[in-house]
Amino acid sequence: MHYLPNIVFVIALIIGIGYFAKNVKKLVRNIKLGHDVDVSDNTSQRWKNMAMIALGQTKMMHRPISGFLHIVVYVGFVIINIEVLEIIIDGIFGTHRIFSAIGKPYGVLIGAFEILALLVFASVIIFWIRRNVIKLKRFWKSEMTTWPKSDANIILYFEMVLMTLFLVMNATDVHFQDMNSGNVISQFIAPWFGSLSESTLHVIERTAWWLHILGILAFLNYLYFSKHLHILLAFPNTYYGSLKPQGQFNNLEAVTKEVRLMMDPNVDPFAVPAEGSETNVPAKFGASDVQDLNWVQLLNAYTCTECGRCTSECPANQTGKKLSPRKIMMDTRDRLEEVGKNIDLNKGIFKDDGKQLLDNYITREELWACTSCNACVEACPVSINPLSIIMDMRRYLVMEQSAAPAELNNMMNNIENNGAPWPYNQMDRLNWKNE
Amino acid sequence: MSELLNVPTMAEFMAQGKQPEVLFWVGCAGSFDDRAKKITKAFVKLLNKAKVEFAVLGTEESCTGDPAKRAGNEFLFQMQAVTNIEVLNAYEIKKIVTACPHCFNTIKNEYPGLGGNYEVMHHTQFLKALLDEGRLTIEGGQFKGKRITFHDPCYLGRANNVYEAPRNLIRKLEAELVEMKNCKRTGLCCGAGGAQMFKEAEKGNKEVNIERTEQALEVKPEIIAAGCPFCNTMMTDGVKSKDKEGDVAIMDIAELIANAQDL
Ligand code: SF4
Ligand code: SF4
């Protein structure tokens, strides 16, 4: 019976981490539904981007208030989690504050954790106020339906509770308070429990301890279902983010092959292609569903933290059009999840569900409203590129469905026939010289 | 006055067995649009003044394919690109300058993958280089002390990180450069990009160019400087719809410099 808590703890740990691992596997599988894209170039620049943008949070500081608060929560969260290591060891071996054996530095460490916990708590409160009381516009756009709004708040409550539990756990730890080193904040909380007997305090301390670790495990498992996944995926996402100038859109290789064939007088159009030479040609041009996107775009979708910085900078959205780059990312993730569930239900094989990303999630009206200005790409603090998805879907509409707006078809006909988007004769191109 | 323009073509250079220093890629707007043609001529005047040996392709130039690509027609884009690259490579072009950020972006970034490798400069970068080399002088003239705001073209600014060349040129005019609340990396689009120039906007509550014009008018400029023929059109329309065309002029950087010297 003596080992019961240890056993319960280990079981909780295994379930918590096991379920998380299972979801990570699913996540990786879903991302791999996208087709391949070469991101093996320039690894040193990629590491640098990850260090600067994800670790260093440089882009967050473009909005100084939320940027600063976010850094507090981020640093606090990462550092306080060192404490989790101690909790796990204590839990498994039935020890108590095993790291306190290191003496004085332990007090310094816990003292730092306590200060950070308080700062995190305060920042989270401000975040909550910005969302729910001040109602910042970007948190109340139309794609922020009930679930995305609750999701954001749930995370804030989670962090408030975890920080509170951490401080209460320290405040009610008689032994720790007696040490009187590191209890920078909790010494002021301890008096609130002053009238209680030592054994009651012990019960409260144990309860807080258990709830704290169980809360962390729950939080870990909540990530997969939440926009909060960015705390993990921001790192790979900034690593794999594009290194090219933002204005450079990829040239579709499959199209290049066809264009070369058409333009090359030496190619026999009736020749049978060599065996296996066409294997890399995608079945269709552009994207109408998530499987037509590449895996970096799908990683983007899971990384999106729904902060709406992209949407608030988008000229189309600012002028009342339906387009919202954040919605493009949210839709992509939702559809990808739907496809993933479909695969789970059908023993690993996707069964056509009569739906797709185009029309069922993202409408044509949204796609055609984009000016390709890159404001969204520039604004995103974690290197997401909503524009690339918009472009791939336009490509599908134009090349697979010939479904461009009529005016654009006119423009393209002009280019094809006159070499200019307007109906002028190519032979008149130099007339300006003499006008 | 137009007789003064010296605009040799690549074919003429070729016939003389010579290579120009740089190819001036005029672009569709610069060739056909009445407003943009003025920018083209202003830039040519500056090239002539600085004695730059340049050439144009003339009737051998064709659309870069940018609007087709942004509209989603990758096929048409690549057809245009490959055709243009054939011409450019046949003339052994090494260096290209253009007054259109869309042409600039496409040739600089998207042609290399299709076999077209050139050094590509936007005309503001080129003029800045001429200035630094002492081949061109800039004086304030009529623009001295004028309040000028610069509208960043998306395909020059964010797309290619060129923010300073146009601003340096404006400062050289001894003008007062004022910035809009959205500028440089957060510059607001004029509404023309992504092939929007060629279609009606989707339903909304405002046109993008009106929003941008309002931002510009907020800083009370006498001149809105542009570096793109499409932005120029959008901002001109915006200012007109605000009945401000009497008070605020929209001018390309090349026009500012040429006019300052009464070219
Ligand atoms: S690129 Fe398109 S979606 Fe992104 S900000 Fe510009 S208009 Fe909006
Ligand atoms: S794409 Fe980036 S900027 Fe837009 S909501 Fe997602 S995380 Fe925020």
XYZ file of C-alpha atoms and ligand atoms in Angstrom:
714
model
C 0.000 0.000 0.000
C 2.923 2.246 0.684
C 3.754 2.372 -3.008
C 0.231 3.154 -4.158
C 0.869 6.858 -4.916
C 3.978 5.950 -6.904
C 2.064 3.397 -8.930
C -0.849 5.747 -9.551
C 1.616 8.411 -10.588
C 3.432 6.195 -13.053
C 0.137 5.038 -14.551
C -1.030 8.644 -14.948
C 2.255 9.513 -16.572
C 2.081 6.610 -18.985
C -1.507 7.376 -19.962
C -0.804 11.083 -20.311
C 2.307 10.741 -22.383
C 1.034 7.704 -24.283
C -2.114 9.432 -25.467
C -0.111 12.474 -26.452
C 2.342 10.330 -28.418
C -0.559 8.685 -30.203
C -1.865 12.061 -31.290
C 1.561 13.220 -32.373
C 1.734 10.186 -34.616
C -1.601 11.123 -36.100
C -0.424 14.675 -36.563
C 2.680 13.567 -38.416
C 0.655 11.226 -40.592
C -1.798 13.984 -41.471
C 0.955 16.422 -42.339
C 2.517 13.790 -44.556
C -0.685 13.618 -46.579
C 0.653 16.695 -48.316
C 2.971 16.158 -51.212
C 6.673 16.549 -50.947
C 8.571 19.795 -51.237
C 12.304 20.297 -51.176
C 13.364 22.178 -48.059
C 16.850 20.752 -47.746
C 18.590 23.950 -48.842
C 20.517 26.394 -46.693
C 20.210 24.639 -43.346
C 22.253 27.264 -41.514
C 19.838 30.041 -42.479
C 16.976 27.793 -41.435
C 18.428 27.208 -37.980
C 18.986 30.918 -37.710
C 15.377 31.677 -38.598
C 14.174 29.195 -36.031
C 16.417 30.709 -33.377
C 15.360 34.251 -34.193
C 11.660 33.846 -34.921
C 10.537 30.943 -32.731
C 13.051 30.965 -29.902
C 13.821 34.691 -30.024
C 10.237 35.794 -30.783
C 11.519 38.656 -32.941
C 8.377 38.972 -34.984
C 6.153 39.084 -31.921
C 7.752 42.350 -30.909
C 6.340 44.105 -33.970
C 3.330 44.554 -31.733
C 5.059 45.599 -28.541
C 2.276 45.136 -25.953
C 1.129 41.669 -26.887
C 4.708 40.841 -27.859
C 6.030 41.676 -24.421
C 3.258 39.862 -22.564
C 3.729 36.860 -24.813
C 7.436 36.728 -24.047
C 6.686 36.765 -20.313
C 4.281 33.859 -20.643
C 6.588 31.991 -22.997
C 9.724 32.380 -20.889
C 7.787 31.685 -17.719
C 6.167 28.631 -19.165
C 9.403 27.129 -20.441
C 11.382 27.816 -17.294
C 8.741 26.782 -14.796
C 8.552 23.486 -16.597
C 11.987 22.642 -15.245
C 10.059 22.140 -12.020
C 8.081 19.412 -13.740
C 11.242 17.363 -13.919
C 11.472 17.413 -10.143
C 7.804 16.584 -9.809
C 8.206 13.560 -12.055
C 11.189 12.230 -10.137
C 9.449 12.838 -6.815
C 6.330 11.176 -8.129
C 8.028 8.056 -9.360
C 10.339 7.541 -6.405
C 8.159 8.929 -3.675
C 10.759 11.526 -2.735
C 9.960 15.080 -1.756
C 11.651 18.033 -3.493
C 14.598 15.906 -4.454
C 16.450 18.833 -6.022
C 16.503 20.703 -2.722
C 19.543 18.587 -1.915
C 21.590 20.986 -4.040
C 21.149 23.532 -1.264
C 21.194 27.247 -1.855
C 20.839 27.259 -5.653
C 17.546 25.437 -5.168
C 16.120 28.416 -3.367
C 17.262 30.721 -6.133
C 15.696 28.453 -8.730
C 12.347 28.111 -7.018
C 12.396 31.798 -6.188
C 12.774 32.568 -9.898
C 9.946 30.138 -10.711
C 7.684 31.841 -8.217
C 8.324 35.304 -9.619
C 7.762 34.030 -13.142
C 4.582 32.270 -12.067
C 3.220 35.537 -10.750
C 4.217 37.397 -13.925
C 2.667 34.717 -16.098
C -0.498 34.895 -14.041
C -0.687 38.670 -14.458
C 0.029 38.533 -18.203
C -2.588 35.877 -18.718
C -5.138 38.050 -16.944
C -4.288 40.935 -19.277
C -4.594 38.614 -22.270
C -8.009 37.569 -21.031
C -9.086 41.181 -20.638
C -7.885 42.049 -24.144
C -9.958 39.248 -25.563
C -13.083 39.411 -23.463
C -13.404 42.926 -22.087
C -11.601 45.230 -24.512
C -12.622 42.859 -27.322
C -9.750 43.624 -29.695
C -11.132 43.513 -33.206
C -8.908 40.753 -34.488
C -10.271 38.353 -31.855
C -13.853 38.988 -32.903
C -13.767 38.501 -36.681
C -16.338 36.224 -38.244
C -14.087 33.151 -38.403
C -13.703 33.400 -34.624
C -16.768 31.300 -33.960
C -17.632 29.753 -30.611
C -14.940 27.089 -30.529
C -11.915 29.223 -31.486
C -12.996 31.788 -28.896
C -13.490 29.204 -26.146
C -10.254 27.477 -27.106
C -8.309 30.678 -26.518
C -10.001 31.237 -23.162
C -9.607 27.637 -22.026
C -5.858 27.969 -22.488
C -5.823 31.143 -20.430
C -7.820 29.475 -17.636
C -5.505 26.477 -17.783
C -2.498 28.689 -17.233
C -4.153 30.639 -14.442
C -5.025 27.414 -12.639
C -1.598 25.854 -13.149
C 0.196 28.920 -11.853
C -2.140 29.137 -8.864
C -1.607 25.474 -8.036
C 2.133 25.909 -8.228
C 2.085 28.818 -5.794
C -0.403 27.157 -3.436
C 1.651 23.989 -3.442
C 4.671 25.964 -2.308
C 2.712 28.055 0.173
C 1.267 25.028 1.970
C 4.529 23.077 2.006
C 5.456 23.554 5.662
C 8.910 22.119 5.210
C 9.599 24.391 2.216
C 8.317 27.478 4.026
C 10.502 26.588 7.008
C 13.538 26.504 4.735
C 12.598 30.096 4.006
C 14.638 30.206 0.824
C 12.975 30.558 -2.563
C 9.518 31.249 -1.167
C 9.693 34.777 -2.587
C 6.034 34.929 -3.482
C 4.548 31.972 -1.622
C 5.547 33.385 1.781
C 2.851 35.992 1.237
C 0.302 33.366 0.361
C 1.191 31.078 3.255
C -0.496 33.292 5.905
C -3.838 32.801 4.127
C -3.622 29.185 5.262
C -2.104 30.112 8.617
C -4.928 28.893 10.825
C -4.891 25.383 9.414
C -3.267 22.439 11.121
C -0.113 20.945 9.712
C -1.907 17.824 8.555
C -4.579 19.829 6.733
C -1.832 21.857 5.094
C -0.218 18.625 4.028
C -3.451 17.495 2.404
C -3.775 20.789 0.553
C -0.132 20.657 -0.513
C -0.517 17.107 -1.804
C -3.734 17.975 -3.603
C -2.134 20.987 -5.275
C 0.862 18.877 -6.189
C -1.303 16.201 -7.784
C -3.575 18.648 -9.570
C -0.557 20.516 -10.847
C 1.011 17.508 -12.515
C -2.299 16.098 -13.714
C -3.109 19.555 -15.067
C 0.134 19.631 -16.977
C -0.575 16.229 -18.479
C -4.075 17.340 -19.419
C -2.659 20.501 -20.959
C -0.188 18.463 -22.975
C -3.009 16.411 -24.376
C -5.189 19.396 -25.008
C -2.581 20.829 -27.392
C -3.463 18.580 -30.279
C -7.025 19.855 -30.298
C -6.088 23.467 -29.859
C -4.486 26.439 -31.510
C -1.993 26.071 -28.711
C -0.169 23.469 -30.752
C 1.974 26.374 -31.883
C 4.092 26.119 -28.747
C 5.583 22.997 -30.280
C 5.119 23.487 -34.011
C 6.404 27.056 -34.157
C 9.864 25.545 -34.098
C 9.685 23.234 -37.130
C 7.443 25.717 -38.876
C 9.907 28.584 -38.690
C 12.657 26.175 -39.697
C 10.822 25.094 -42.825
C 9.484 28.561 -43.645
C 10.375 29.949 -47.049
C 13.803 31.518 -47.501
C 12.957 33.072 -50.841
C 11.906 36.665 -51.422
C 8.224 36.854 -50.591
C 7.399 37.935 -54.113
C 8.764 34.724 -55.577
C 6.018 32.201 -56.220
C 7.028 28.688 -57.100
C 7.061 27.634 -60.747
C 5.006 24.479 -61.152
C 7.362 21.810 -62.441
C 4.634 19.776 -64.051
C 3.718 22.823 -66.115
C 7.343 23.442 -67.042
C 7.543 19.953 -68.512
C 4.493 20.504 -70.656
C 5.580 23.950 -71.780
C 8.984 22.617 -72.793
C 7.361 19.837 -74.770
C 5.122 22.321 -76.540
C 7.862 24.787 -77.355
C 10.574 22.334 -78.345
C 10.443 21.649 -82.097
C 12.609 18.546 -81.692
C 10.181 16.745 -79.456
C 7.982 14.168 -81.060
C 4.571 14.836 -79.522
C 3.489 11.263 -80.156
C 6.510 9.630 -78.591
C 5.763 7.235 -75.774
C 7.272 8.575 -72.561
C 10.072 6.482 -71.170
C 9.012 3.997 -68.541
C 8.696 5.597 -65.125
C 9.652 9.071 -66.297
C 6.311 10.641 -65.491
C 5.989 9.346 -61.962
C 6.374 12.723 -60.307
C 3.728 14.521 -62.294
C 0.833 15.317 -60.001
C -2.579 14.141 -61.032
C -3.825 17.685 -61.165
C -2.629 21.274 -61.311
C -3.188 23.361 -58.218
C -5.151 22.396 -55.120
C -8.788 21.705 -54.439
C -8.232 19.696 -51.278
C -5.655 19.325 -48.542
C -3.888 16.381 -50.164
C -3.012 18.647 -53.107
C -1.083 21.001 -50.856
C 2.477 20.329 -49.795
C 3.353 19.177 -46.294
C 4.830 22.523 -45.273
C 1.489 24.153 -46.013
C -0.215 21.518 -43.862
C 2.325 22.037 -41.091
C 1.481 25.753 -41.406
C -2.170 24.953 -40.804
C -1.466 23.043 -37.579
C 0.912 25.754 -36.415
C -1.512 28.642 -36.844
C -2.278 30.159 -33.482
C -5.313 32.060 -34.777
C -3.885 35.340 -33.567
C -5.305 37.200 -36.558
C -2.278 39.372 -37.184
C -2.465 38.321 -40.840
C -6.140 39.157 -41.151
C -5.808 42.529 -39.476
C -3.158 43.519 -42.068
C -5.035 42.111 -45.053
C -6.235 44.866 -47.426
C -9.126 42.725 -48.629
C -10.306 42.000 -45.105
C -9.866 45.611 -44.039
C -12.201 46.709 -46.796
C -14.933 44.271 -45.875
C -14.258 41.418 -48.281
C -14.900 37.852 -47.163
C -11.244 36.903 -47.431
C -9.404 36.343 -44.170
C -5.976 34.700 -44.345
C -6.472 33.336 -40.825
C -9.635 31.601 -41.986
C -7.686 30.055 -44.869
C -5.367 28.445 -42.306
C -8.171 27.417 -39.937
C -10.163 25.879 -42.774
C -7.137 23.970 -43.999
C -6.573 22.522 -40.542
C -10.246 21.665 -40.040
C -10.439 19.915 -43.383
C -7.171 18.091 -42.734
C -8.519 16.877 -39.399
C -11.673 15.728 -41.151
C -9.642 13.815 -43.725
C -7.526 12.332 -40.927
C -10.606 11.097 -39.074
C -11.966 9.658 -42.286
C -8.731 7.709 -42.717
C -8.915 6.448 -39.118
C -12.461 5.255 -39.633
C -11.697 3.528 -42.906
C -8.721 1.464 -41.809
C -6.058 3.744 -43.139
C -7.551 4.598 -46.489
C -9.303 7.834 -47.344
C -12.831 7.243 -48.545
C -14.293 9.963 -50.730
C -16.677 11.950 -48.566
C -17.947 14.202 -51.323
C -16.293 17.178 -49.697
C -13.159 19.165 -50.342
C -11.329 22.227 -49.108
C -12.590 24.269 -52.053
C -16.234 25.330 -51.783
C -16.990 23.251 -48.680
C -14.586 25.308 -46.623
C -12.959 28.050 -48.676
C -15.191 29.832 -51.165
C -14.165 31.184 -54.542
C -15.201 34.635 -53.472
C -12.520 34.559 -50.796
C -9.868 33.311 -53.185
C -10.503 35.954 -55.828
C -10.375 38.808 -53.332
C -6.650 38.392 -52.673
C -4.246 41.013 -54.042
C -1.216 38.773 -53.411
C 0.260 41.649 -51.409
C 2.060 39.427 -48.878
C 0.884 41.512 -45.921
C -0.353 38.334 -44.239
C 2.929 36.519 -44.808
C 4.881 39.435 -43.402
C 2.583 39.758 -40.386
C 2.649 36.144 -39.261
C 4.861 35.724 -36.202
C 5.523 32.051 -36.969
C 6.303 32.140 -40.721
C 3.003 30.867 -42.040
C 2.174 31.567 -45.678
C -1.586 31.758 -46.292
C -0.961 33.286 -49.723
C 0.640 30.117 -51.072
C -2.546 28.176 -50.346
C -4.678 30.864 -52.003
C -2.443 30.726 -55.076
C -2.551 26.938 -55.311
C -6.326 27.019 -55.135
C -6.530 29.702 -57.813
C -4.342 27.507 -59.966
C -6.808 24.693 -59.585
C -9.726 26.953 -60.462
C -8.027 28.324 -63.565
C -6.107 25.353 -64.902
C -8.406 22.502 -63.953
C -11.785 24.202 -64.070
C -11.320 27.234 -66.334
C -13.292 28.999 -63.631
C -11.598 32.381 -63.535
C -13.802 35.481 -63.379
C -14.732 36.571 -66.915
C -12.632 39.734 -66.758
C -9.569 37.712 -65.898
C -10.253 35.406 -68.819
C -10.281 38.466 -71.042
C -6.996 39.587 -69.594
C -5.459 36.178 -70.168
C -6.768 35.978 -73.699
C -5.140 39.302 -74.378
C -1.813 38.099 -73.062
C -2.061 34.981 -75.160
C -2.950 36.832 -78.350
C -1.238 40.216 -78.013
C 1.431 39.722 -75.376
C -0.200 42.289 -73.100
C -3.102 42.165 -70.655
C -4.969 44.730 -72.764
C -6.136 44.435 -76.354
C -3.240 46.323 -77.916
C -1.176 45.108 -80.792
C 2.285 43.886 -79.941
C 3.591 45.746 -82.998
C 2.580 49.024 -81.312
C 4.722 48.441 -78.255
C 7.259 51.090 -79.079
C 4.822 53.743 -80.282
C 5.238 55.732 -77.072
C 8.658 56.742 -78.260
C 7.195 59.002 -80.939
C 4.041 60.174 -79.217
C 10.164 67.389 -77.572
C 9.773 63.700 -78.201
C 12.384 63.901 -80.971
C 14.908 64.370 -78.217
C 14.269 60.886 -76.872
C 16.928 58.463 -77.874
C 15.478 54.957 -77.589
C 17.560 52.377 -79.443
C 16.318 48.811 -79.707
C 18.267 45.634 -79.069
C 17.929 44.793 -82.743
C 19.707 48.030 -83.613
C 22.488 47.342 -81.145
C 22.829 43.846 -82.519
C 23.065 45.178 -86.056
C 26.006 47.303 -84.975
C 27.549 44.389 -83.147
C 27.316 46.214 -79.830
C 25.966 45.380 -76.369
C 24.155 48.015 -74.326
C 25.032 48.597 -70.709
C 21.540 47.672 -69.642
C 18.241 46.572 -71.116
C 15.271 48.750 -70.217
C 12.285 46.441 -69.801
C 9.385 48.798 -70.454
C 6.522 46.475 -69.492
C 2.936 46.448 -70.733
C 1.728 49.403 -68.679
C 4.798 51.437 -69.585
C 4.227 50.686 -73.253
C 0.474 51.095 -73.583
C -1.073 52.891 -70.623
C -1.293 56.633 -71.259
C -0.321 57.592 -67.738
C 2.458 55.030 -67.484
C 3.940 56.076 -70.837
C 4.780 59.404 -69.228
C 6.756 57.560 -66.581
C 8.551 55.594 -69.267
C 9.516 58.792 -71.050
C 10.644 60.491 -67.867
C 12.890 57.559 -67.104
C 14.292 57.547 -70.648
C 15.077 61.243 -70.344
C 17.070 60.518 -67.222
C 18.883 57.645 -68.926
C 19.698 59.925 -71.865
C 20.843 62.667 -69.521
C 23.128 60.295 -67.646
C 24.415 58.997 -70.990
C 23.468 55.440 -70.189
C 23.818 53.146 -73.183
C 20.553 51.299 -72.901
C 18.269 49.487 -75.295
C 14.673 48.322 -75.321
C 13.250 45.190 -76.914
C 10.475 47.203 -78.547
C 8.130 44.952 -80.446
C 10.075 41.905 -79.282
C 9.002 42.497 -75.687
C 5.969 40.654 -74.389
C 4.102 40.489 -71.103
C 6.242 38.863 -68.378
C 3.255 36.731 -67.454
C 2.913 38.182 -63.947
C -0.840 38.855 -64.055
C -1.457 35.397 -65.513
C 0.606 33.738 -62.801
C -1.073 35.632 -59.945
C -4.445 34.818 -61.467
C -3.516 31.157 -61.260
C -2.682 30.508 -64.896
C 0.754 29.013 -64.422
C 0.603 27.585 -67.895
C 0.232 30.925 -69.639
C 2.820 32.439 -67.333
C 5.427 29.875 -68.253
C 4.661 30.180 -71.953
C 5.288 33.921 -71.702
C 8.346 33.441 -69.540
C 9.973 30.881 -71.792
C 9.324 33.018 -74.884
C 10.775 36.118 -73.247
C 13.759 34.225 -71.897
C 14.525 32.930 -75.387
C 14.626 36.486 -76.698
C 16.652 37.801 -73.773
C 19.150 34.971 -73.919
C 19.519 35.257 -77.695
C 20.596 38.873 -77.138
C 22.862 37.737 -74.289
C 21.267 40.190 -71.881
C 23.038 40.444 -68.530
C 21.396 43.374 -66.838
C 17.804 44.592 -66.871
C 16.164 47.681 -65.438
C 12.433 48.214 -65.280
C 10.060 50.817 -63.878
C 7.437 48.183 -63.033
C 7.817 46.265 -59.727
C 5.770 43.383 -61.130
C 8.092 42.914 -64.092
C 11.004 43.420 -61.691
C 9.817 40.721 -59.309
C 8.923 38.225 -61.998
C 12.110 38.516 -64.029
C 14.322 38.670 -60.952
C 12.737 35.854 -58.967
C 10.716 33.618 -61.214
C 12.660 33.607 -64.485
C 15.861 32.026 -63.094
C 14.061 28.743 -62.479
C 13.104 28.704 -66.154
C 16.556 29.487 -67.497
C 16.585 33.292 -67.371
C 19.388 34.602 -65.175
C 19.907 38.356 -65.172
C 20.812 41.103 -62.804
C 17.503 42.910 -62.412
C 17.043 46.363 -60.949
C 14.041 48.500 -60.246
C 14.427 51.930 -61.794
C 14.686 53.568 -58.381
C 17.630 51.318 -57.550
C 19.185 52.059 -60.911
C 18.780 55.809 -60.524
C 20.233 55.595 -57.036
C 23.252 53.771 -58.445
C 23.693 56.414 -61.166
C 23.563 59.049 -58.469
C 26.160 57.249 -56.351
C 28.444 56.869 -59.365
C 28.150 60.566 -60.031
C 26.580 60.031 -63.433
C 23.350 61.683 -62.451
C 22.771 64.727 -60.315
C 19.523 65.396 -58.554
C 18.310 68.820 -57.629
C 15.202 69.804 -55.755
C 13.930 72.380 -58.222
C 10.207 72.852 -57.944
C 10.000 70.077 -55.330
C 12.282 71.668 -52.779
C 10.523 71.684 -49.422
C 7.404 69.941 -50.776
C 5.620 67.417 -48.582
C 5.938 64.069 -50.294
C 4.775 60.684 -49.078
C 5.923 57.460 -50.691
C 3.550 54.577 -51.312
C 5.471 51.292 -51.148
C 4.550 48.992 -54.017
C 3.992 45.511 -52.550
C 6.148 43.855 -55.182
C 9.047 46.198 -54.543
C 8.787 46.506 -50.763
C 7.610 43.421 -48.941
C 8.154 41.174 -51.922
C 11.769 42.183 -52.445
C 12.770 44.272 -49.452
C 13.514 47.416 -51.427
C 12.446 50.270 -49.171
C 15.322 52.708 -49.160
C 16.269 53.419 -52.791
C 13.076 55.358 -53.590
C 13.194 57.180 -50.261
C 16.819 58.200 -50.734
C 15.928 59.689 -54.099
C 13.052 61.685 -52.606
C 15.329 63.021 -49.887
C 17.786 64.127 -52.560
C 15.065 66.393 -53.911
C 15.330 68.242 -50.620
C 11.674 67.474 -50.142
C 10.019 66.716 -46.841
C 9.420 62.971 -46.805
C 6.447 62.044 -44.625
C 5.464 58.457 -43.879
C 1.959 57.062 -43.825
C 0.845 55.057 -40.795
C 1.298 51.907 -42.877
C 4.642 52.030 -44.613
C 7.573 49.832 -45.529
C 6.985 46.287 -44.302
C 3.457 47.092 -43.196
C 2.644 49.151 -46.277
C -0.936 48.785 -47.430
C -1.567 47.471 -50.924
C -3.084 49.851 -53.508
C -5.495 47.103 -54.502
C -4.104 46.327 -57.967
C -1.889 43.308 -57.287
C -2.688 39.661 -57.815
C -4.422 40.493 -61.120
C -7.023 42.614 -59.262
C -6.146 45.440 -61.674
C -8.061 43.612 -64.356
C -11.278 42.805 -62.521
C -13.940 44.281 -60.295
C -13.249 43.823 -56.616
C -15.240 41.303 -54.606
C -18.103 42.624 -52.531
C -16.976 44.616 -49.498
C -17.573 47.933 -47.875
C -14.797 49.904 -49.529
C -12.304 49.799 -52.367
C -8.729 49.067 -51.308
C -7.386 52.078 -53.220
C -9.752 54.377 -51.323
C -8.520 53.006 -48.010
C -4.936 53.566 -49.088
C -5.656 57.022 -50.470
C -7.229 57.986 -47.160
C -4.083 56.874 -45.373
C -2.035 58.989 -47.748
C -4.247 62.051 -47.401
C -4.046 61.759 -43.605
C -0.436 62.926 -43.716
C -1.434 65.908 -45.891
C 1.046 65.491 -48.703
C 1.362 67.743 -51.724
C 2.610 64.815 -53.726
C 2.092 61.080 -53.413
C 5.146 59.437 -54.890
C 4.801 56.020 -56.472
C 7.183 53.515 -57.959
C 4.761 51.377 -59.902
C 2.475 52.201 -62.839
C -0.384 50.204 -61.315
C -0.130 51.860 -57.906
C -0.029 55.151 -59.781
C -3.352 54.427 -61.473
C -4.979 53.216 -58.258
C -3.848 56.194 -56.221
C -4.804 58.628 -58.982
C -8.301 57.152 -59.038
C -8.440 57.300 -55.258
C -7.442 60.940 -55.105
C -9.949 61.768 -57.841
C -12.775 60.102 -55.980
C -11.899 62.243 -52.971
C -12.012 65.363 -55.193
C -8.453 66.148 -54.291
C -6.843 65.999 -57.703
C -6.346 69.765 -57.611
C -4.341 69.598 -54.388
C -2.437 66.348 -54.492
C -0.389 65.067 -57.426
C 0.568 61.436 -57.923
C 3.975 61.143 -59.490
C 6.498 58.434 -60.167
C 9.951 58.900 -58.667
C 11.421 59.116 -62.170
C 9.009 61.910 -63.035
C 9.910 63.791 -59.872
C 13.599 63.722 -60.713
C 13.111 64.519 -64.390
C 10.674 67.359 -63.710
C 12.895 68.836 -61.039
C 15.470 69.398 -63.744
C 12.881 70.510 -66.271
C 13.779 67.622 -68.564
S -1.754 38.338 -49.779
Fe -3.984 38.155 -50.021
S -4.682 37.216 -48.126
Fe -2.616 37.946 -47.746
S -2.909 39.975 -46.884
Fe -2.654 40.280 -49.080
S -4.737 40.256 -49.909
Fe -4.864 39.416 -47.830
S -1.459 32.598 -39.988
Fe 0.007 33.466 -38.562
S -0.675 35.584 -38.298
Fe -2.381 34.470 -39.181
S -3.614 33.814 -37.457
Fe -2.232 32.129 -37.943
S -0.463 32.460 -36.624
Fe -1.605 34.401 -36.639
